[in-house]
Coordinates of N, CA, C and O in Angstrom, one line a residue:
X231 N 124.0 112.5 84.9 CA 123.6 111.4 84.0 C 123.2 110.2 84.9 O 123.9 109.8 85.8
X232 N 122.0 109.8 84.5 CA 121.8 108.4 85.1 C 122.4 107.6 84.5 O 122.5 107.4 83.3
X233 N 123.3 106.5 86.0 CA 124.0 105.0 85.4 C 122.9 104.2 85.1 O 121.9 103.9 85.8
X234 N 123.1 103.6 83.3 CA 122.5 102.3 83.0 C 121.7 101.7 83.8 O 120.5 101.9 83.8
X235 N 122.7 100.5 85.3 CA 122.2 100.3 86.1 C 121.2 100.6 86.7 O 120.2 99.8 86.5
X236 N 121.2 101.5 87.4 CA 119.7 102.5 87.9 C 118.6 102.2 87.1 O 117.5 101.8 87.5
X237 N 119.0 102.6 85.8 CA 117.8 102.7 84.8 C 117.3 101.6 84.2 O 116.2 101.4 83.6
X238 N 118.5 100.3 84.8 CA 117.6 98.5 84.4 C 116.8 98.4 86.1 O 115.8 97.9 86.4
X239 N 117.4 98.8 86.6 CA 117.1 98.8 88.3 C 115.7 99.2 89.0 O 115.2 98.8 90.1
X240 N 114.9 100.4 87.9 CA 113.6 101.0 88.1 C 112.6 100.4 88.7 O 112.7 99.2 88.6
X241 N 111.6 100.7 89.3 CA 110.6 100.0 89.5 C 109.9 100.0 88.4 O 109.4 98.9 88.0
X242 N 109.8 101.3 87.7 CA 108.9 101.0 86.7 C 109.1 100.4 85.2 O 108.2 100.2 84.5
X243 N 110.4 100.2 84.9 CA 110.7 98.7 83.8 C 110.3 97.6 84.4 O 109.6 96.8 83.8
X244 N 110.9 97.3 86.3 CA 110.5 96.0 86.5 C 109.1 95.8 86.1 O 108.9 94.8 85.5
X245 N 108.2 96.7 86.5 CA 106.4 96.2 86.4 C 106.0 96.5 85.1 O 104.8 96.4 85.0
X246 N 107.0 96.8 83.6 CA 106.7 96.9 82.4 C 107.3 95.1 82.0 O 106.9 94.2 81.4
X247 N 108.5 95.5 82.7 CA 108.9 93.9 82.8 C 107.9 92.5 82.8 O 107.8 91.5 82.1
X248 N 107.3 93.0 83.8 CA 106.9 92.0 84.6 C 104.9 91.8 84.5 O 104.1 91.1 85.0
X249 N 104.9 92.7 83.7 CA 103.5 93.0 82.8 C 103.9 92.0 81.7 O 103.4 90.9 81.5
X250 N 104.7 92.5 81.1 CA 104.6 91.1 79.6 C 105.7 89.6 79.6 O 106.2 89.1 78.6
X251 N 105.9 89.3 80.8 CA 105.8 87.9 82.0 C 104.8 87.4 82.0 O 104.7 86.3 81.4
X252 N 103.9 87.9 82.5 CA 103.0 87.9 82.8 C 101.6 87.6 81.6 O 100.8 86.7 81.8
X253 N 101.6 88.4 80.2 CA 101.2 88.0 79.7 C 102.1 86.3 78.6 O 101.6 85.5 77.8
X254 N 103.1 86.5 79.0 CA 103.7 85.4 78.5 C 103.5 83.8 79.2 O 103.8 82.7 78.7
X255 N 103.1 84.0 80.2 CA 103.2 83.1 81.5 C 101.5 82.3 80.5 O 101.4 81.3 79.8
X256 N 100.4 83.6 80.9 CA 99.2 83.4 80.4 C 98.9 82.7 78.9 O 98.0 82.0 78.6
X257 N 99.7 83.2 78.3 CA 99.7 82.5 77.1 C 100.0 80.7 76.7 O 99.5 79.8 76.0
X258 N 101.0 81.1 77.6 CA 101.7 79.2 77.6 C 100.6 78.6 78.7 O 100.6 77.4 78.7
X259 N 100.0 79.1 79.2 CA 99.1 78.2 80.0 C 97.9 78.3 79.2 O 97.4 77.2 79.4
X260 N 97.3 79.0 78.5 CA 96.2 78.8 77.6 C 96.4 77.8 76.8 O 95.6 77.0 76.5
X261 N 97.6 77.8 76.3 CA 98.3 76.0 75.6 C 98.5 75.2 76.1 O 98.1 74.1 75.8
X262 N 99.1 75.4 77.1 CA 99.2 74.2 77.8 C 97.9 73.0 78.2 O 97.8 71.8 78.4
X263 N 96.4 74.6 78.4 CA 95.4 74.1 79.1 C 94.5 73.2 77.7 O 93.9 72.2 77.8
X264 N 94.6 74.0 76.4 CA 93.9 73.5 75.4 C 94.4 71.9 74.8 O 93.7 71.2 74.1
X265 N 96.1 71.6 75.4 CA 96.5 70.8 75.4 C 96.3 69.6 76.2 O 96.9 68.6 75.9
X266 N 95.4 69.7 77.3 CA 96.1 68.4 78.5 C 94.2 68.0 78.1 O 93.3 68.4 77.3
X267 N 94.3 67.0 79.2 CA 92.3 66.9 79.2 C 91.9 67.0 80.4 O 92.5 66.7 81.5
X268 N 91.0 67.6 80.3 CA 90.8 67.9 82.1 C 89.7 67.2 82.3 O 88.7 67.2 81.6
X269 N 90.0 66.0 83.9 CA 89.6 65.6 84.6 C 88.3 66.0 85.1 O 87.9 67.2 85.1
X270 N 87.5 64.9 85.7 CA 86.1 65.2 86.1 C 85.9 65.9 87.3 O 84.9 66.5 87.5
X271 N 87.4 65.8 88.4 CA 87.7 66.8 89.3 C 88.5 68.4 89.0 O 88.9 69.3 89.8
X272 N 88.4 68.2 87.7 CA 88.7 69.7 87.2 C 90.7 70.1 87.0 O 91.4 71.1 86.7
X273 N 91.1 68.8 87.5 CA 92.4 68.7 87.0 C 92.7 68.4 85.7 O 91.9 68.0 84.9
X274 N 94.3 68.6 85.5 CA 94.6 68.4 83.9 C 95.5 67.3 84.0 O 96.3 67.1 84.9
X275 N 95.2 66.6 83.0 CA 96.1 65.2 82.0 C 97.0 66.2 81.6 O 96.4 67.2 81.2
X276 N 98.1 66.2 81.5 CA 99.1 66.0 80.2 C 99.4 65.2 79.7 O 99.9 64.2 80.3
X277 N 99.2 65.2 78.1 CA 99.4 63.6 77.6 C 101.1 63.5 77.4 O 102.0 64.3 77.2
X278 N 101.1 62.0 77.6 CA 102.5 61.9 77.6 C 103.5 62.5 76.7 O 104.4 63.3 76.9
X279 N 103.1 62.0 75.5 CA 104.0 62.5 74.6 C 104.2 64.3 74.4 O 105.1 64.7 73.7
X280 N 103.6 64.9 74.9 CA 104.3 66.0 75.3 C 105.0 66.5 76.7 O 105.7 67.5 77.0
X281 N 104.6 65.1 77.6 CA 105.6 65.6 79.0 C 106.8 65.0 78.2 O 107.6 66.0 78.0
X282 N 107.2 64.1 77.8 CA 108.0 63.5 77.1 C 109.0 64.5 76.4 O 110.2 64.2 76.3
X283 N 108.5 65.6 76.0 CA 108.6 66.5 74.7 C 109.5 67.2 75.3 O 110.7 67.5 75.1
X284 N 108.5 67.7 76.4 CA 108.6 68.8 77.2 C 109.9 68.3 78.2 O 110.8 69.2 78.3
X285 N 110.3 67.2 78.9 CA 111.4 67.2 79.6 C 112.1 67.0 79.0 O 113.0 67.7 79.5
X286 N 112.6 66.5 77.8 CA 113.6 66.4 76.9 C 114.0 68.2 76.6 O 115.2 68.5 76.6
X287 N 113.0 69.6 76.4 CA 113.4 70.2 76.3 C 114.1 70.9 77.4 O 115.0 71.7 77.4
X288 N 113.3 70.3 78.5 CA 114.4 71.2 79.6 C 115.6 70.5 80.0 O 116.4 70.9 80.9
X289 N 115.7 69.9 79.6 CA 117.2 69.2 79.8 C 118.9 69.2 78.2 O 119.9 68.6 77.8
X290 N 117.9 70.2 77.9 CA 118.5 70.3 76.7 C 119.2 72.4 76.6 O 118.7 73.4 76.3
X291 N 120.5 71.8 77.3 CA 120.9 73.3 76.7 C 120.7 74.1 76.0 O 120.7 73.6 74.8
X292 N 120.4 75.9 76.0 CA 120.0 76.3 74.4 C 121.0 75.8 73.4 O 120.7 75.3 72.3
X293 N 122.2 76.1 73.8 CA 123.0 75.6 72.4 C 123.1 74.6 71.8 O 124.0 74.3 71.0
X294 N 122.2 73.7 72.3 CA 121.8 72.3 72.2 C 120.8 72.4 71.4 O 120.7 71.6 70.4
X295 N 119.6 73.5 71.7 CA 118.1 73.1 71.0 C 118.0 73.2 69.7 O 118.7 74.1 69.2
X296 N 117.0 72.3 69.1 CA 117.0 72.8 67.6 C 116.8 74.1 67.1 O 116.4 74.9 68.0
X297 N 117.1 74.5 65.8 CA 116.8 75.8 65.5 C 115.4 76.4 65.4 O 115.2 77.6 65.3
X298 N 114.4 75.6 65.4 CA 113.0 75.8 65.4 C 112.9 76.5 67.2 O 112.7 77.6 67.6
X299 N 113.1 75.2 68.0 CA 113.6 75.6 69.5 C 113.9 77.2 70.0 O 113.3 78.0 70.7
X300 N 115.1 77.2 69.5 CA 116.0 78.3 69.7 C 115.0 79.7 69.0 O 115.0 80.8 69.6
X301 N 114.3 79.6 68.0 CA 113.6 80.8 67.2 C 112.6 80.8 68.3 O 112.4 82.0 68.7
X302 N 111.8 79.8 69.0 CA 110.7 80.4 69.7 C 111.4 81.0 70.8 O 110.9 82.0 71.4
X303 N 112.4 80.3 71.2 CA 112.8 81.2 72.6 C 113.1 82.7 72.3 O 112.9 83.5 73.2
X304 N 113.6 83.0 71.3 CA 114.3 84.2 70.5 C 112.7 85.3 70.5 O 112.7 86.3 71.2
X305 N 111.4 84.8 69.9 CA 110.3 85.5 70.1 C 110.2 86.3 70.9 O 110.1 87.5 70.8
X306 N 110.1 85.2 72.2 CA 109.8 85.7 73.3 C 110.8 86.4 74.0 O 110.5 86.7 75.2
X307 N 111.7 86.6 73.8 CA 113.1 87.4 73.9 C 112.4 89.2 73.8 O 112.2 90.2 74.5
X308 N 112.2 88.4 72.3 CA 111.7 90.1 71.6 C 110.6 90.9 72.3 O 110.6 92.1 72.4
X309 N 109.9 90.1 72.6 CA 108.4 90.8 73.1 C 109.2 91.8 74.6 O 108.7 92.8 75.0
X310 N 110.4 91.2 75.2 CA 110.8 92.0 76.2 C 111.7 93.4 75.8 O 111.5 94.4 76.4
X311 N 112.8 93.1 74.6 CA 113.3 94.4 73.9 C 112.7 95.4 73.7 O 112.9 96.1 74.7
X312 N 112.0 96.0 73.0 CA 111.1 97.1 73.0 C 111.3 98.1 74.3 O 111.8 99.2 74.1
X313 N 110.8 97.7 75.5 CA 110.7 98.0 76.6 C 111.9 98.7 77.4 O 111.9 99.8 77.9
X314 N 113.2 97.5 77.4 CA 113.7 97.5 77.7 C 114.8 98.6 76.5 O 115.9 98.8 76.9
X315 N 114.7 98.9 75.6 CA 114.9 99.7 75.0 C 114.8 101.2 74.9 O 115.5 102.1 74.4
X316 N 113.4 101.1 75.6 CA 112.9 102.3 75.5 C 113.5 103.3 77.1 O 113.7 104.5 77.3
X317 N 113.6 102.0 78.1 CA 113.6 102.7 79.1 C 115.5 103.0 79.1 O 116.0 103.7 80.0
X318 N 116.2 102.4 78.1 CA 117.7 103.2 78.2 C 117.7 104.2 77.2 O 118.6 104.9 76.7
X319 N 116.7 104.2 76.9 CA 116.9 105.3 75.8 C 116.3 106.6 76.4 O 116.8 107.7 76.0
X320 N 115.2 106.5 77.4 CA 115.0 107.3 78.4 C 115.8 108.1 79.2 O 115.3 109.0 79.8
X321 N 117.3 107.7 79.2 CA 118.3 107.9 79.9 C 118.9 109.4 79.5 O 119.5 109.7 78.5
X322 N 118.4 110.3 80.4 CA 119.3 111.7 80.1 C 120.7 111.8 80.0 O 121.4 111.3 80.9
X323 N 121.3 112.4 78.8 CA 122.6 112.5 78.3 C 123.1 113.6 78.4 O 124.3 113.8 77.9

């Protein structure tokens, strides 16, 4: 029987892993980017009131964040389960 371990341990969950990271990364920067103004040298503004927004959230523990907060982090939780499900479920018994 394969230990658990091993089987979160794989190379191949990490790069299933690390595939939808990856698209998750991409995504928040496509917001991030439609969000800021970009510069005539091709840099980005963030306007304040979302850096504002935005440090307040990272200084804010989850069991701190609002429930709206907490649901988006929960999302993106989900989009990694699947995967990670599949690959202990892969596990010969």
């Amino acid at each position: 029987m394969i230990e658990p371990l091993a089987v979160l341990s794989s190379p191949a969950l990490l790069e299933a892993l690390a595939a939808i990271e990856h698209e998750r990364w991409s995504h928040w920067q496509r917001y991030l980017h439609s969000r800021c103004e970009r510069a005539a040298d091709g840099s980005l503004v963030v306007p304040a009131e979302l850096v504002a927004r935005w440090e307040q959230q990272m200084a804010t523990p989850y069991g701190r964040l609002s429930e709206p907060e907490k649901e988006s982090d929960r999302e993106q939780v989900r989009l990694y389960l699947p995967v990670i499900e599949a690959a202990l479920g892969e596990r010969p018994t």
